[in-house]
Structures are given as structure tokens and as C-alpha cells.
PDB file of C-alpha atoms in Angstrom:
ATOM      1  CA  TYR A   1       0.417   0.061  -0.091  1.00 64.00           C
ATOM      2  CA  LEU A   2       3.239   2.610   0.784  1.00 70.00           C
ATOM      3  CA  ASP A   3       4.585   1.671  -2.764  1.00 69.00           C
ATOM      4  CA  ALA A   4       1.382   2.087  -4.358  1.00 73.00           C
ATOM      5  CA  LEU A   5       1.038   5.517  -2.829  1.00 70.00           C
ATOM      6  CA  GLU A   6       4.033   6.650  -3.154  1.00 71.00           C
ATOM      7  CA  MET A   7       3.736   5.876  -7.105  1.00 73.00           C
ATOM      8  CA  THR A   8       0.333   7.084  -7.226  1.00 74.00           C
ATOM      9  CA  ARG A   9       1.830  10.627  -5.760  1.00 66.00           C
ATOM     10  CA  ARG A  10       4.461  10.800  -8.282  1.00 66.00           C
ATOM     11  CA  LEU A  11       2.553   9.921 -10.713  1.00 71.00           C
ATOM     12  CA  PHE A  12      -0.378  12.706 -10.346  1.00 69.00           C
ATOM     13  CA  THR A  13       1.319  15.312  -8.641  1.00 68.00           C
ATOM     14  CA  SER A  14      -2.026  17.385  -7.707  1.00 75.00           C
ATOM     15  CA  ASP A  15      -5.459  16.218  -6.920  1.00 84.00           C
ATOM     16  CA  HIS A  16      -6.517  12.742  -8.106  1.00 89.00           C
ATOM     17  CA  PRO A  17      -9.151  10.186  -7.062  1.00 91.00           C
ATOM     18  CA  ASN A  18      -6.120   7.199  -7.471  1.00 89.00           C
ATOM     19  CA  VAL A  19      -4.132   9.213  -4.699  1.00 90.00           C
ATOM     20  CA  ALA A  20      -7.220   9.401  -2.793  1.00 93.00           C
ATOM     21  CA  ASN A  21      -8.178   5.979  -3.248  1.00 93.00           C
ATOM     22  CA  SER A  22      -4.527   4.866  -1.837  1.00 92.00           C
ATOM     23  CA  LEU A  23      -4.551   6.973   0.977  1.00 94.00           C
ATOM     24  CA  ASN A  24      -8.025   5.211   2.143  1.00 94.00           C
ATOM     25  CA  ASN A  25      -6.382   1.978   1.239  1.00 94.00           C
ATOM     26  CA  LEU A  26      -3.686   2.715   3.328  1.00 94.00           C
ATOM     27  CA  ALA A  27      -5.526   4.122   6.310  1.00 97.00           C
ATOM     28  CA  LEU A  28      -8.299   1.172   5.935  1.00 94.00           C
ATOM     29  CA  LEU A  29      -5.109  -1.245   6.666  1.00 94.00           C
ATOM     30  CA  TYR A  30      -4.065   0.764   9.977  1.00 96.00           C
ATOM     31  CA  ASN A  31      -7.270   1.101  11.309  1.00 96.00           C
ATOM     32  CA  ASN A  32      -7.542  -2.573  10.891  1.00 94.00           C
ATOM     33  CA  GLN A  33      -4.463  -3.080  12.783  1.00 95.00           C
ATOM     34  CA  GLY A  34      -5.722  -0.568  15.438  1.00 95.00           C
ATOM     35  CA  LYS A  35      -2.834   2.191  14.301  1.00 96.00           C
ATOM     36  CA  TYR A  36      -5.251   4.654  14.910  1.00 98.00           C
ATOM     37  CA  ASN A  37      -2.538   7.793  14.986  1.00 96.00           C
ATOM     38  CA  GLU A  38      -1.379   6.578  11.486  1.00 96.00           C
ATOM     39  CA  ALA A  39      -4.540   6.084  10.194  1.00 98.00           C
ATOM     40  CA  LYS A  40      -6.051   9.490  10.828  1.00 97.00           C
ATOM     41  CA  PRO A  41      -4.236  11.857   8.862  1.00 97.00           C
ATOM     42  CA  LEU A  42      -4.503   9.561   6.286  1.00 96.00           C
ATOM     43  CA  TYR A  43      -8.004   9.460   5.879  1.00 98.00           C
ATOM     44  CA  LEU A  44      -8.622  13.408   6.539  1.00 97.00           C
ATOM     45  CA  GLU A  45      -6.112  13.913   3.606  1.00 95.00           C
ATOM     46  CA  ALA A  46      -8.681  11.793   1.000  1.00 96.00           C
ATOM     47  CA  LEU A  47     -11.608  13.320   2.679  1.00 97.00           C
ATOM     48  CA  GLU A  48     -10.078  16.451   1.945  1.00 95.00           C
ATOM     49  CA  MET A  49      -9.227  15.526  -1.555  1.00 95.00           C
ATOM     50  CA  ARG A  50     -12.189  14.165  -2.420  1.00 96.00           C
ATOM     51  CA  LYS A  51     -14.211  17.294  -1.281  1.00 96.00           C
ATOM     52  CA  ARG A  52     -12.203  19.048  -3.610  1.00 93.00           C
ATOM     53  CA  LEU A  53     -11.965  16.620  -6.570  1.00 94.00           C
ATOM     54  CA  PHE A  54     -16.251  15.968  -6.177  1.00 94.00           C
ATOM     55  CA  THR A  55     -17.906  19.210  -5.567  1.00 77.00           C
ATOM     56  CA  SER A  56     -21.479  18.323  -4.827  1.00 83.00           C
ATOM     57  CA  ASP A  57     -22.761  14.967  -3.344  1.00 94.00           C
ATOM     58  CA  HIS A  58     -20.513  11.844  -4.394  1.00 96.00           C
ATOM     59  CA  PRO A  59     -20.091   8.596  -3.078  1.00 96.00           C
ATOM     60  CA  ASN A  60     -16.555   8.713  -2.804  1.00 96.00           C
ATOM     61  CA  VAL A  61     -17.079  11.846  -0.278  1.00 97.00           C
ATOM     62  CA  ALA A  62     -19.783   9.682   1.627  1.00 97.00           C
ATOM     63  CA  SER A  63     -17.362   6.975   2.160  1.00 96.00           C
ATOM     64  CA  SER A  64     -14.606   9.149   3.391  1.00 97.00           C
ATOM     65  CA  LEU A  65     -16.927  10.256   5.955  1.00 97.00           C
ATOM     66  CA  ASN A  66     -17.801   6.566   6.811  1.00 97.00           C
ATOM     67  CA  ASN A  67     -14.053   5.793   7.097  1.00 97.00           C
ATOM     68  CA  LEU A  68     -13.410   8.619   9.716  1.00 98.00           C
ATOM     69  CA  ALA A  69     -16.495   7.830  11.611  1.00 98.00           C
ATOM     70  CA  ASN A  70     -15.620   4.499  11.809  1.00 97.00           C
ATOM     71  CA  LEU A  71     -11.964   5.098  13.049  1.00 97.00           C
ATOM     72  CA  TYR A  72     -13.883   7.464  15.395  1.00 98.00           C
ATOM     73  CA  ASN A  73     -16.084   4.579  16.706  1.00 97.00           C
ATOM     74  CA  ASN A  74     -13.195   2.188  17.010  1.00 95.00           C
ATOM     75  CA  GLN A  75     -11.466   4.840  19.301  1.00 96.00           C
ATOM     76  CA  GLY A  76     -14.734   5.652  21.193  1.00 96.00           C
ATOM     77  CA  LYS A  77     -14.607   8.691  19.709  1.00 97.00           C
ATOM     78  CA  TYR A  78     -18.656   8.969  19.661  1.00 98.00           C
ATOM     79  CA  ASN A  79     -19.152  12.421  19.850  1.00 97.00           C
ATOM     80  CA  GLU A  80     -16.684  12.897  16.833  1.00 98.00           C
ATOM     81  CA  ALA A  81     -17.603   9.798  14.507  1.00 98.00           C
ATOM     82  CA  GLU A  82     -21.642  10.733  14.611  1.00 98.00           C
ATOM     83  CA  PRO A  83     -22.371  14.084  13.107  1.00 98.00           C
ATOM     84  CA  LEU A  84     -19.921  12.208  10.111  1.00 98.00           C
ATOM     85  CA  TYR A  85     -22.122   9.034  10.118  1.00 98.00           C
ATOM     86  CA  LEU A  86     -25.549  11.677  10.304  1.00 98.00           C
ATOM     87  CA  ASP A  87     -23.289  13.500   6.988  1.00 98.00           C
ATOM     88  CA  ALA A  88     -22.517  10.141   5.074  1.00 98.00           C
ATOM     89  CA  LEU A  89     -26.021   9.025   5.692  1.00 98.00           C
ATOM     90  CA  GLU A  90     -28.088  12.151   4.335  1.00 97.00           C
ATOM     91  CA  MET A  91     -25.660  12.466   1.160  1.00 97.00           C
ATOM     92  CA  ILE A  92     -26.199   8.618   0.641  1.00 97.00           C
ATOM     93  CA  ARG A  93     -30.048   9.000   0.455  1.00 96.00           C
ATOM     94  CA  ARG A  94     -29.510  12.348  -1.610  1.00 96.00           C
ATOM     95  CA  LEU A  95     -27.737  10.021  -4.117  1.00 96.00           C
ATOM     96  CA  PHE A  96     -29.520   6.848  -3.989  1.00 96.00           C
ATOM     97  CA  THR A  97     -33.476   7.289  -3.549  1.00 90.00           C
ATOM     98  CA  GLY A  98     -35.124   4.077  -2.474  1.00 93.00           C
ATOM     99  CA  ASP A  99     -33.366   0.803  -1.410  1.00 97.00           C
ATOM    100  CA  HIS A 100     -29.625   0.454  -1.919  1.00 97.00           C
ATOM    101  CA  PRO A 101     -26.576  -1.215  -0.559  1.00 96.00           C
ATOM    102  CA  TYR A 102     -25.282   2.153   0.436  1.00 96.00           C
ATOM    103  CA  VAL A 103     -28.201   3.343   2.656  1.00 97.00           C
ATOM    104  CA  ALA A 104     -28.121   0.337   4.450  1.00 98.00           C
ATOM    105  CA  SER A 105     -24.962   0.199   4.980  1.00 96.00           C
ATOM    106  CA  SER A 106     -24.965   3.773   6.519  1.00 97.00           C
ATOM    107  CA  LEU A 107     -28.038   2.711   8.460  1.00 98.00           C
ATOM    108  CA  ASN A 108     -25.979  -0.266   9.970  1.00 97.00           C
ATOM    109  CA  ASN A 109     -22.942   2.173  10.808  1.00 97.00           C
ATOM    110  CA  LEU A 110     -24.820   4.948  12.567  1.00 98.00           C
ATOM    111  CA  ALA A 111     -26.960   2.143  14.431  1.00 98.00           C
ATOM    112  CA  ASN A 112     -23.388   0.675  15.537  1.00 97.00           C
ATOM    113  CA  LEU A 113     -22.763   3.472  16.745  1.00 98.00           C
ATOM    114  CA  TYR A 114     -25.812   4.461  19.103  1.00 98.00           C
ATOM    115  CA  ASN A 115     -25.674   0.522  20.187  1.00 97.00           C
ATOM    116  CA  ASN A 116     -21.685   1.181  21.296  1.00 96.00           C
ATOM    117  CA  GLN A 117     -23.155   4.124  23.151  1.00 96.00           C
ATOM    118  CA  GLY A 118     -25.772   2.142  24.546  1.00 96.00           C
ATOM    119  CA  LYS A 119     -28.785   4.274  22.745  1.00 97.00           C
ATOM    120  CA  TYR A 120     -30.646   1.245  22.333  1.00 98.00           C
ATOM    121  CA  ASN A 121     -33.843   3.389  21.303  1.00 98.00           C
ATOM    122  CA  GLU A 122     -31.744   4.910  18.991  1.00 98.00           C
ATOM    123  CA  ALA A 123     -30.448   2.360  17.320  1.00 98.00           C
ATOM    124  CA  GLU A 124     -32.821  -0.423  17.236  1.00 98.00           C
ATOM    125  CA  PRO A 125     -34.903   1.640  14.267  1.00 98.00           C
ATOM    126  CA  LEU A 126     -31.969   2.033  12.195  1.00 98.00           C
ATOM    127  CA  TYR A 127     -31.221  -1.647  12.508  1.00 99.00           C
ATOM    128  CA  LEU A 128     -34.905  -2.362  11.765  1.00 98.00           C
ATOM    129  CA  ASP A 129     -34.892  -0.279   8.728  1.00 98.00           C
ATOM    130  CA  ALA A 130     -31.334  -1.750   7.557  1.00 98.00           C
ATOM    131  CA  LEU A 131     -32.670  -5.315   7.717  1.00 98.00           C
ATOM    132  CA  GLU A 132     -35.902  -4.837   6.350  1.00 98.00           C
ATOM    133  CA  MET A 133     -33.956  -2.941   3.156  1.00 98.00           C
ATOM    134  CA  THR A 134     -31.225  -5.916   2.466  1.00 98.00           C
ATOM    135  CA  ARG A 135     -34.270  -8.284   2.966  1.00 97.00           C
ATOM    136  CA  ARG A 136     -35.591  -6.626  -0.081  1.00 97.00           C
ATOM    137  CA  LEU A 137     -32.835  -6.114  -1.782  1.00 97.00           C
ATOM    138  CA  PHE A 138     -31.592  -9.560  -1.277  1.00 96.00           C
ATOM    139  CA  THR A 139     -34.183 -11.892  -1.682  1.00 89.00           C
ATOM    140  CA  SER A 140     -32.126 -15.307  -1.113  1.00 91.00           C
ATOM    141  CA  ASP A 141     -29.380 -15.611   1.007  1.00 96.00           C
ATOM    142  CA  HIS A 142     -26.742 -13.001   1.330  1.00 97.00           C
ATOM    143  CA  PRO A 143     -24.097 -11.769   3.709  1.00 97.00           C
ATOM    144  CA  ASN A 144     -25.582  -8.189   4.063  1.00 97.00           C
ATOM    145  CA  VAL A 145     -28.596  -9.863   5.058  1.00 98.00           C
ATOM    146  CA  ALA A 146     -26.577 -12.462   8.054  1.00 98.00           C
ATOM    147  CA  ASN A 147     -24.753  -9.275   8.824  1.00 97.00           C
ATOM    148  CA  SER A 148     -28.074  -7.459   9.225  1.00 98.00           C
ATOM    149  CA  LEU A 149     -29.697 -10.391  11.457  1.00 98.00           C
ATOM    150  CA  ASN A 150     -26.445 -10.539  13.420  1.00 98.00           C
ATOM    151  CA  ASN A 151     -26.382  -6.438  14.270  1.00 97.00           C
ATOM    152  CA  LEU A 152     -30.192  -6.649  15.482  1.00 98.00           C
ATOM    153  CA  ALA A 153     -29.812  -9.868  17.520  1.00 98.00           C
ATOM    154  CA  LEU A 154     -26.435  -8.214  18.970  1.00 97.00           C
ATOM    155  CA  LEU A 155     -28.735  -5.276  20.342  1.00 98.00           C
ATOM    156  CA  TYR A 156     -31.330  -7.293  21.822  1.00 98.00           C
ATOM    157  CA  ASN A 157     -29.002  -9.458  23.803  1.00 97.00           C
ATOM    158  CA  ASN A 158     -27.184  -6.393  24.829  1.00 96.00           C
ATOM    159  CA  GLN A 159     -30.270  -5.181  26.259  1.00 96.00           C
ATOM    160  CA  GLY A 160     -31.147  -8.800  27.544  1.00 96.00           C
ATOM    161  CA  LYS A 161     -33.914  -9.281  25.109  1.00 98.00           C
ATOM    162  CA  TYR A 162     -32.872 -12.896  25.074  1.00 98.00           C
ATOM    163  CA  ASN A 163     -36.103 -14.324  23.296  1.00 98.00           C
ATOM    164  CA  GLU A 164     -35.836 -11.992  20.210  1.00 98.00           C
ATOM    165  CA  ALA A 165     -32.158 -11.885  20.150  1.00 98.00           C
ATOM    166  CA  LYS A 166     -32.098 -16.038  19.833  1.00 98.00           C
ATOM    167  CA  PRO A 167     -34.152 -16.778  16.602  1.00 98.00           C
ATOM    168  CA  LEU A 168     -32.260 -13.879  14.893  1.00 98.00           C
ATOM    169  CA  TYR A 169     -28.953 -14.987  15.634  1.00 98.00           C
ATOM    170  CA  LEU A 170     -29.815 -18.591  14.411  1.00 98.00           C
ATOM    171  CA  GLU A 171     -30.764 -17.255  11.523  1.00 98.00           C
ATOM    172  CA  ALA A 172     -27.642 -15.583  11.090  1.00 98.00           C
ATOM    173  CA  LEU A 173     -25.814 -18.985  12.203  1.00 97.00           C
ATOM    174  CA  GLU A 174     -27.721 -21.093   9.684  1.00 97.00           C
ATOM    175  CA  MET A 175     -27.094 -18.684   6.601  1.00 97.00           C
ATOM    176  CA  ARG A 176     -23.989 -18.166   6.910  1.00 97.00           C
ATOM    177  CA  LYS A 177     -23.312 -21.758   6.869  1.00 95.00           C
ATOM    178  CA  ARG A 178     -25.409 -21.944   3.392  1.00 96.00           C
ATOM    179  CA  LEU A 179     -23.427 -19.010   2.020  1.00 96.00           C
ATOM    180  CA  PHE A 180     -19.823 -20.385   3.635  1.00 95.00           C
ATOM    181  CA  THR A 181     -17.834 -23.092   3.413  1.00 80.00           C
ATOM    182  CA  SER A 182     -17.536 -25.200   6.912  1.00 76.00           C
ATOM    183  CA  ASP A 183     -14.744 -23.320   8.138  1.00 86.00           C
ATOM    184  CA  HIS A 184     -15.152 -19.590   7.882  1.00 93.00           C
ATOM    185  CA  PRO A 185     -14.958 -16.877  10.125  1.00 94.00           C
ATOM    186  CA  ASN A 186     -18.303 -15.510   9.764  1.00 95.00           C
ATOM    187  CA  VAL A 187     -19.777 -19.194  10.648  1.00 96.00           C
ATOM    188  CA  ALA A 188     -17.601 -19.108  13.841  1.00 96.00           C
ATOM    189  CA  SER A 189     -18.825 -15.301  14.318  1.00 96.00           C
ATOM    190  CA  SER A 190     -22.235 -16.807  14.627  1.00 97.00           C
ATOM    191  CA  LEU A 191     -21.418 -19.673  16.810  1.00 97.00           C
ATOM    192  CA  ASN A 192     -19.593 -17.474  19.055  1.00 97.00           C
ATOM    193  CA  ASN A 193     -22.531 -15.258  19.605  1.00 98.00           C
ATOM    194  CA  LEU A 194     -25.114 -17.462  20.144  1.00 98.00           C
ATOM    195  CA  ALA A 195     -22.861 -19.307  23.020  1.00 98.00           C
ATOM    196  CA  ASN A 196     -22.907 -15.827  24.304  1.00 97.00           C
ATOM    197  CA  LEU A 197     -26.286 -15.734  24.252  1.00 98.00           C
ATOM    198  CA  TYR A 198     -26.853 -18.618  25.935  1.00 98.00           C
ATOM    199  CA  ASN A 199     -23.857 -17.722  28.554  1.00 97.00           C
ATOM    200  CA  ASN A 200     -25.293 -14.896  29.033  1.00 97.00           C
ATOM    201  CA  GLN A 201     -28.744 -17.005  30.231  1.00 97.00           C
ATOM    202  CA  GLY A 202     -27.078 -19.415  32.207  1.00 97.00           C
ATOM    203  CA  LYS A 203     -27.237 -22.451  29.789  1.00 98.00           C
ATOM    204  CA  TYR A 204     -23.950 -23.717  29.885  1.00 98.00           C
ATOM    205  CA  ASN A 205     -24.419 -26.660  28.553  1.00 98.00           C
ATOM    206  CA  GLU A 206     -25.611 -25.210  25.520  1.00 98.00           C
ATOM    207  CA  ALA A 207     -23.327 -22.644  25.108  1.00 98.00           C
ATOM    208  CA  GLU A 208     -19.892 -25.187  25.682  1.00 98.00           C
ATOM    209  CA  PRO A 209     -20.550 -27.148  22.509  1.00 97.00           C
ATOM    210  CA  LEU A 210     -20.845 -23.843  20.500  1.00 97.00           C
ATOM    211  CA  TYR A 211     -17.732 -22.132  21.959  1.00 97.00           C
ATOM    212  CA  LEU A 212     -15.726 -25.469  21.292  1.00 97.00           C
ATOM    213  CA  ASP A 213     -16.950 -25.346  17.886  1.00 95.00           C
ATOM    214  CA  ALA A 214     -16.361 -21.779  17.149  1.00 95.00           C
ATOM    215  CA  LEU A 215     -12.657 -22.350  18.768  1.00 95.00           C
ATOM    216  CA  GLU A 216     -11.651 -25.149  16.308  1.00 93.00           C
ATOM    217  CA  MET A 217     -13.197 -23.621  13.487  1.00 91.00           C
ATOM    218  CA  ILE A 218     -10.470 -20.452  14.261  1.00 87.00           C
ATOM    219  CA  ARG A 219      -7.569 -22.327  14.853  1.00 84.00           C
TER     220      ARG A 219
END
């Protein structure tokens, strides 16, 4: 990523979409590694460059807003993240009327922020909207549907609404088993989530085999 960024900077001495993309890719790598101090200036530079390149609403600007918000969310800087998520969602809604994967993704991002803050009443309608939208967009099994099911289940689990969470976790698990080969991180994640639910309920006999299956899968 560093080589790609250096090359694009040499090729394009002024603002260029390729430079912004390279900045974003390197920032995403650092963000995933938890290197937030390295990621932040790259995300900011990519965002400012995209704002100059695309004067009005543009998916790339919305993407940069979401990426920077994700960084702040990961750091627990919720007050910095929220206005960026809101700006991104409003821009995406202007760009894509009706159902669109980008709209559903932005709804999920904002809901995740509220869930992390314990603002469950604000998170729930956003998760529900995202789930309903992804079900309309993808009428059969799809990773986005499984993710939305999982997110809503996690919210209910956090609230202690175990009866509401369980069927969603189960549906997400079964869908991921159909979508992915036997050993897959998403399947292991679903097994762990369902095990956490049973553990929270004190159903240790149900939780243990799921934890063991997930552990074997990721080893």
C-alpha cells in the first residue's frame, strides 16, 4: 500500500482520485491494525482531496466520511463520529433514492455507534430499517442480510432481550452456513454470538459445544 501511494503521488502531482484511493486503502489497513494515529491523517487527507475533486454529493465523499467516522467509533470518540455518520447517511440518501446497499450500510454504521453508546432506543429503528432494506434488496441468502440479522440480535442481547435475539442469531448462523464453506470466520463468529447468548442466560450446557466448535474452526 505504501508503494502504491508513493507511485500514485509521483504519477499525479495534484489532486487525483487514484491518490485519494491509495490514501484510503493505507488508512484502512492501519485502522484494521488498531494503528489509529497513523490512519487518521490519511483518512483526513483522502476526505479533503475527495471534497475538492467532487464538488457536490459523491459516493466517494460519503465513503470517506464513513471511514473517518468508523475510526472515531473504534476509538470510542463517539461525539466526533456521530456528525460524520449523519452527514454520510444524508448524502447517500440524496444520491440513492429508495433501497440501496449503501443506504443500508450507512444505517447500520449509525446504529452500531448508538449500540456502542448504549443508546438502544436510537439504534433499534435503524437496525430494523437496515434489515428490512437488505431483505428487499437480496431476496435469497446474502452476507449483508446475515450481518443485519446479527447486528439486531446483538442489540437485543445487550438489552437482555434474549427471546428476541435468539431467532435472529439462529437465522444468521444457518444463513452463513449455507453461504460459506464449513470453516469460515463468519460462521465461527455466529457460533460465538449464539454461545454468548446462552452463556448470558446461564445455559452453560448449550453454550459450551458452540464455543468449542467456534474455537476449532478458527484454529
